[in-house]
Amino acid sequence: MSSISLNQIKKSFAGLTILQSVDMDIEKGEFVVILGPSGCGKSTLLNVIAGLDDCDSGQIIIDGKDVSGLEPSQRGLAMVFQSYALFPAMTVRRNLSFGMEIAGKPKPEIKNKVAWVAKLLQIEALLDRKPGQLSGGQRQRVAIGRALVRSSNICLFDEPLSNLDAKLRAETRVELKQLHETLKSTMVYVTHDQIEAMTMADRVAVMHKGKVEQFAHPQSIYEKPASLFVAGFVGSPAMNFFHGELDGAGVFKTADVAIETSGYIFENKMTPGASVLGVRCEDIAVVDAGAPDSIPASLAFVELLGADALGWFDCLGKRLSVKLSVDAARSLSETVGLRFNMTKASIFSAATEQRL
Ligand SMILES: Nc1ncnc2c1ncn2[C@@H]1O[C@H](COP(=O)(O)OP(=O)(O)O)[C@@H](O)[C@H]1O
Ligand SMILES: [Mg+2]
């Protein structure tokens, strides 16, 4: 187990800033997911931690030791990529042991480690096969095994499941999480998939344009997104947003409708001005048209999702989603009232896009 500290990591490629001063403290044994859209700099950050890329400035501290100038092999960590990068001509056994052979490890140690990791990942029956004779999920397991025999202290993963089909991805996600619980190693896992982030992470770092916008427990990221970007990126369907004006008395005005924000807990202090109100689909109640404190809305269409349903309404000049029970969805009127649960809402400054 090891801890990792990143201090003001900056990186640019050909004059283009890719990482703008990333700070992060990852605790021993923590499972941290770096989540963000394609191109935001996730892989670059992981490569900088691994030493595969140099940063322009900043420090990488592992277990209190500055490793910024060290070669990848001297940093005591292992990395698993999206492409398995197994040697096709070698058996699974050889793929697992090769790195240790090159490093000149004693034979008995190599044998023990291969046996340990094969048992851990349940690939014992595959040891004499070649990668071409394995399924995608099995190959990825071998790739993870190869990383674990190198180092079980720190493992870096770069979108390791994105080549797997949906079912296998869900299964492997659970297995990886269980592996983390068994090994209690420090894991840094990069993905653009919010489900992976929400289900696996102890903490999620949401990245946007080379910056960490929020680094917190997945539930806090969902419930109290720190910025408009985080609010819009995490959650499906996306959070409903309304642009408007917050007045000095804490009333949010949008499209001629006044919404009381009482019940909303401001992060700092209430700042009047142009703002964005965000409400998730499960925090909106459907009531009778014209009911007190409700906002008029008309039903556009319903999506039945099996366990529940989504109602899509035209309201305040926007198309917005409301989570419904299947029964409620079947008996909806064309015109209804909607009530927002302000205790669960989010309000952002339109200027800074930060949570108010
Ligand atoms: N070696 C490189 N040379 C030039 N630009 C690069 C290089 N590697 C990455 N980039 C650019 O840096 C940005 C971030 O890339 P990357 O870290 O791979 O993003 P992510 O993993 O989040 O999708 C992208 O715009 C990409 O084109
Ligand atoms: Mg990437």
mmCIF file with all atom_site columns, C-alpha atoms and ligand atoms in Angstrom, residues 11-14 16-19 36-47 53 158-159 190-192 207, ligand 1:
data_model
loop_
_atom_site.group_PDB
_atom_site.id
_atom_site.type_symbol
_atom_site.label_atom_id
_atom_site.label_alt_id
_atom_site.label_comp_id
_atom_site.label_asym_id
_atom_site.label_entity_id
_atom_site.label_seq_id
_atom_site.pdbx_PDB_ins_code
_atom_site.Cartn_x
_atom_site.Cartn_y
_atom_site.Cartn_z
_atom_site.occupancy
_atom_site.B_iso_or_equiv
_atom_site.pdbx_formal_charge
_atom_site.auth_seq_id
_atom_site.auth_comp_id
_atom_site.auth_asym_id
_atom_site.auth_atom_id
_atom_site.pdbx_PDB_model_num
ATOM   1  C CA  . LYS A 1 11  ? 1.816   19.671 -18.728 1.00 0.00 ? 11  LYS A CA  1
ATOM   2  C CA  . SER A 1 12  ? 1.503   21.037 -22.216 1.00 0.00 ? 12  SER A CA  1
ATOM   3  C CA  . PHE A 1 13  ? 1.981   19.524 -25.653 1.00 0.00 ? 13  PHE A CA  1
ATOM   4  C CA  . ALA A 1 14  ? 3.179   21.850 -28.410 1.00 0.00 ? 14  ALA A CA  1
ATOM   5  C CA  . LEU A 1 16  ? -1.282  23.597 -25.711 1.00 0.00 ? 16  LEU A CA  1
ATOM   6  C CA  . THR A 1 17  ? -2.010  23.275 -21.984 1.00 0.00 ? 17  THR A CA  1
ATOM   7  C CA  . ILE A 1 18  ? -3.209  19.744 -21.222 1.00 0.00 ? 18  ILE A CA  1
ATOM   8  C CA  . LEU A 1 19  ? -2.901  19.712 -17.417 1.00 0.00 ? 19  LEU A CA  1
ATOM   9  C CA  . GLY A 1 36  ? -13.957 13.028 -17.333 1.00 0.00 ? 36  GLY A CA  1
ATOM   10 C CA  . PRO A 1 37  ? -14.877 13.320 -20.992 1.00 0.00 ? 37  PRO A CA  1
ATOM   11 C CA  . SER A 1 38  ? -12.570 12.162 -23.746 1.00 0.00 ? 38  SER A CA  1
ATOM   12 C CA  . GLY A 1 39  ? -9.640  14.533 -24.250 1.00 0.00 ? 39  GLY A CA  1
ATOM   13 C CA  . CYS A 1 40  ? -9.740  16.181 -20.805 1.00 0.00 ? 40  CYS A CA  1
ATOM   14 C CA  . GLY A 1 41  ? -6.271  14.898 -19.880 1.00 0.00 ? 41  GLY A CA  1
ATOM   15 C CA  . LYS A 1 42  ? -6.962  11.741 -17.856 1.00 0.00 ? 42  LYS A CA  1
ATOM   16 C CA  . SER A 1 43  ? -4.470  9.505  -19.642 1.00 0.00 ? 43  SER A CA  1
ATOM   17 C CA  . THR A 1 44  ? -1.881  12.264 -19.617 1.00 0.00 ? 44  THR A CA  1
ATOM   18 C CA  . LEU A 1 45  ? -2.242  12.573 -15.842 1.00 0.00 ? 45  LEU A CA  1
ATOM   19 C CA  . LEU A 1 46  ? -1.941  8.803  -15.363 1.00 0.00 ? 46  LEU A CA  1
ATOM   20 C CA  . ASN A 1 47  ? 1.104   8.660  -17.646 1.00 0.00 ? 47  ASN A CA  1
ATOM   21 C CA  . ASP A 1 53  ? 5.342   11.142 -19.630 1.00 0.00 ? 53  ASP A CA  1
ATOM   22 C CA  . ASP A 1 158 ? -6.459  3.431  -17.984 1.00 0.00 ? 158 ASP A CA  1
ATOM   23 C CA  . GLU A 1 159 ? -9.999  2.589  -19.150 1.00 0.00 ? 159 GLU A CA  1
ATOM   24 C CA  . VAL A 1 190 ? -9.230  6.397  -15.286 1.00 0.00 ? 190 VAL A CA  1
ATOM   25 C CA  . THR A 1 191 ? -12.584 6.245  -17.068 1.00 0.00 ? 191 THR A CA  1
ATOM   26 C CA  . HIS A 1 192 ? -15.121 8.342  -18.943 1.00 0.00 ? 192 HIS A CA  1
ATOM   27 C CA  . MET A 1 207 ? -11.634 16.338 -14.624 1.00 0.00 ? 207 MET A CA  1
HETATM 28 N N1  . LIG B 2 .   ? 1.777   12.980 -27.115 1.00 0.00 ? 1   LIG B N1  1
HETATM 29 C C1  . LIG B 2 .   ? 0.895   13.947 -27.354 1.00 0.00 ? 1   LIG B C1  1
HETATM 30 N N2  . LIG B 2 .   ? 1.178   14.971 -28.188 1.00 0.00 ? 1   LIG B N2  1
HETATM 31 C C2  . LIG B 2 .   ? 0.299   15.971 -28.409 1.00 0.00 ? 1   LIG B C2  1
HETATM 32 N N3  . LIG B 2 .   ? -0.913  16.053 -27.850 1.00 0.00 ? 1   LIG B N3  1
HETATM 33 C C3  . LIG B 2 .   ? -1.276  15.061 -27.006 1.00 0.00 ? 1   LIG B C3  1
HETATM 34 C C4  . LIG B 2 .   ? -0.408  13.961 -26.708 1.00 0.00 ? 1   LIG B C4  1
HETATM 35 N N4  . LIG B 2 .   ? -1.032  13.156 -25.834 1.00 0.00 ? 1   LIG B N4  1
HETATM 36 C C5  . LIG B 2 .   ? -2.239  13.714 -25.620 1.00 0.00 ? 1   LIG B C5  1
HETATM 37 N N5  . LIG B 2 .   ? -2.386  14.857 -26.310 1.00 0.00 ? 1   LIG B N5  1
HETATM 38 C C6  . LIG B 2 .   ? -3.583  15.734 -26.264 1.00 0.00 ? 1   LIG B C6  1
HETATM 39 O O1  . LIG B 2 .   ? -3.864  16.017 -24.924 1.00 0.00 ? 1   LIG B O1  1
HETATM 40 C C7  . LIG B 2 .   ? -5.249  16.048 -24.683 1.00 0.00 ? 1   LIG B C7  1
HETATM 41 C C8  . LIG B 2 .   ? -5.605  15.114 -23.558 1.00 0.00 ? 1   LIG B C8  1
HETATM 42 O O2  . LIG B 2 .   ? -5.352  13.798 -23.963 1.00 0.00 ? 1   LIG B O2  1
HETATM 43 P P1  . LIG B 2 .   ? -5.579  12.572 -23.011 1.00 0.00 ? 1   LIG B P1  1
HETATM 44 O O3  . LIG B 2 .   ? -4.821  12.755 -21.744 1.00 0.00 ? 1   LIG B O3  1
HETATM 45 O O4  . LIG B 2 .   ? -5.273  11.344 -23.803 1.00 0.00 ? 1   LIG B O4  1
HETATM 46 O O5  . LIG B 2 .   ? -7.133  12.664 -22.717 1.00 0.00 ? 1   LIG B O5  1
HETATM 47 P P2  . LIG B 2 .   ? -8.158  11.583 -22.120 1.00 0.00 ? 1   LIG B P2  1
HETATM 48 O O6  . LIG B 2 .   ? -7.363  10.402 -21.651 1.00 0.00 ? 1   LIG B O6  1
HETATM 49 O O7  . LIG B 2 .   ? -8.869  12.289 -21.030 1.00 0.00 ? 1   LIG B O7  1
HETATM 50 O O8  . LIG B 2 .   ? -9.081  11.239 -23.233 1.00 0.00 ? 1   LIG B O8  1
HETATM 51 C C9  . LIG B 2 .   ? -5.903  15.691 -26.003 1.00 0.00 ? 1   LIG B C9  1
HETATM 52 O O9  . LIG B 2 .   ? -6.333  16.888 -26.608 1.00 0.00 ? 1   LIG B O9  1
HETATM 53 C C10 . LIG B 2 .   ? -4.797  15.051 -26.795 1.00 0.00 ? 1   LIG B C10 1
HETATM 54 O O10 . LIG B 2 .   ? -4.985  15.272 -28.166 1.00 0.00 ? 1   LIG B O10 1
#
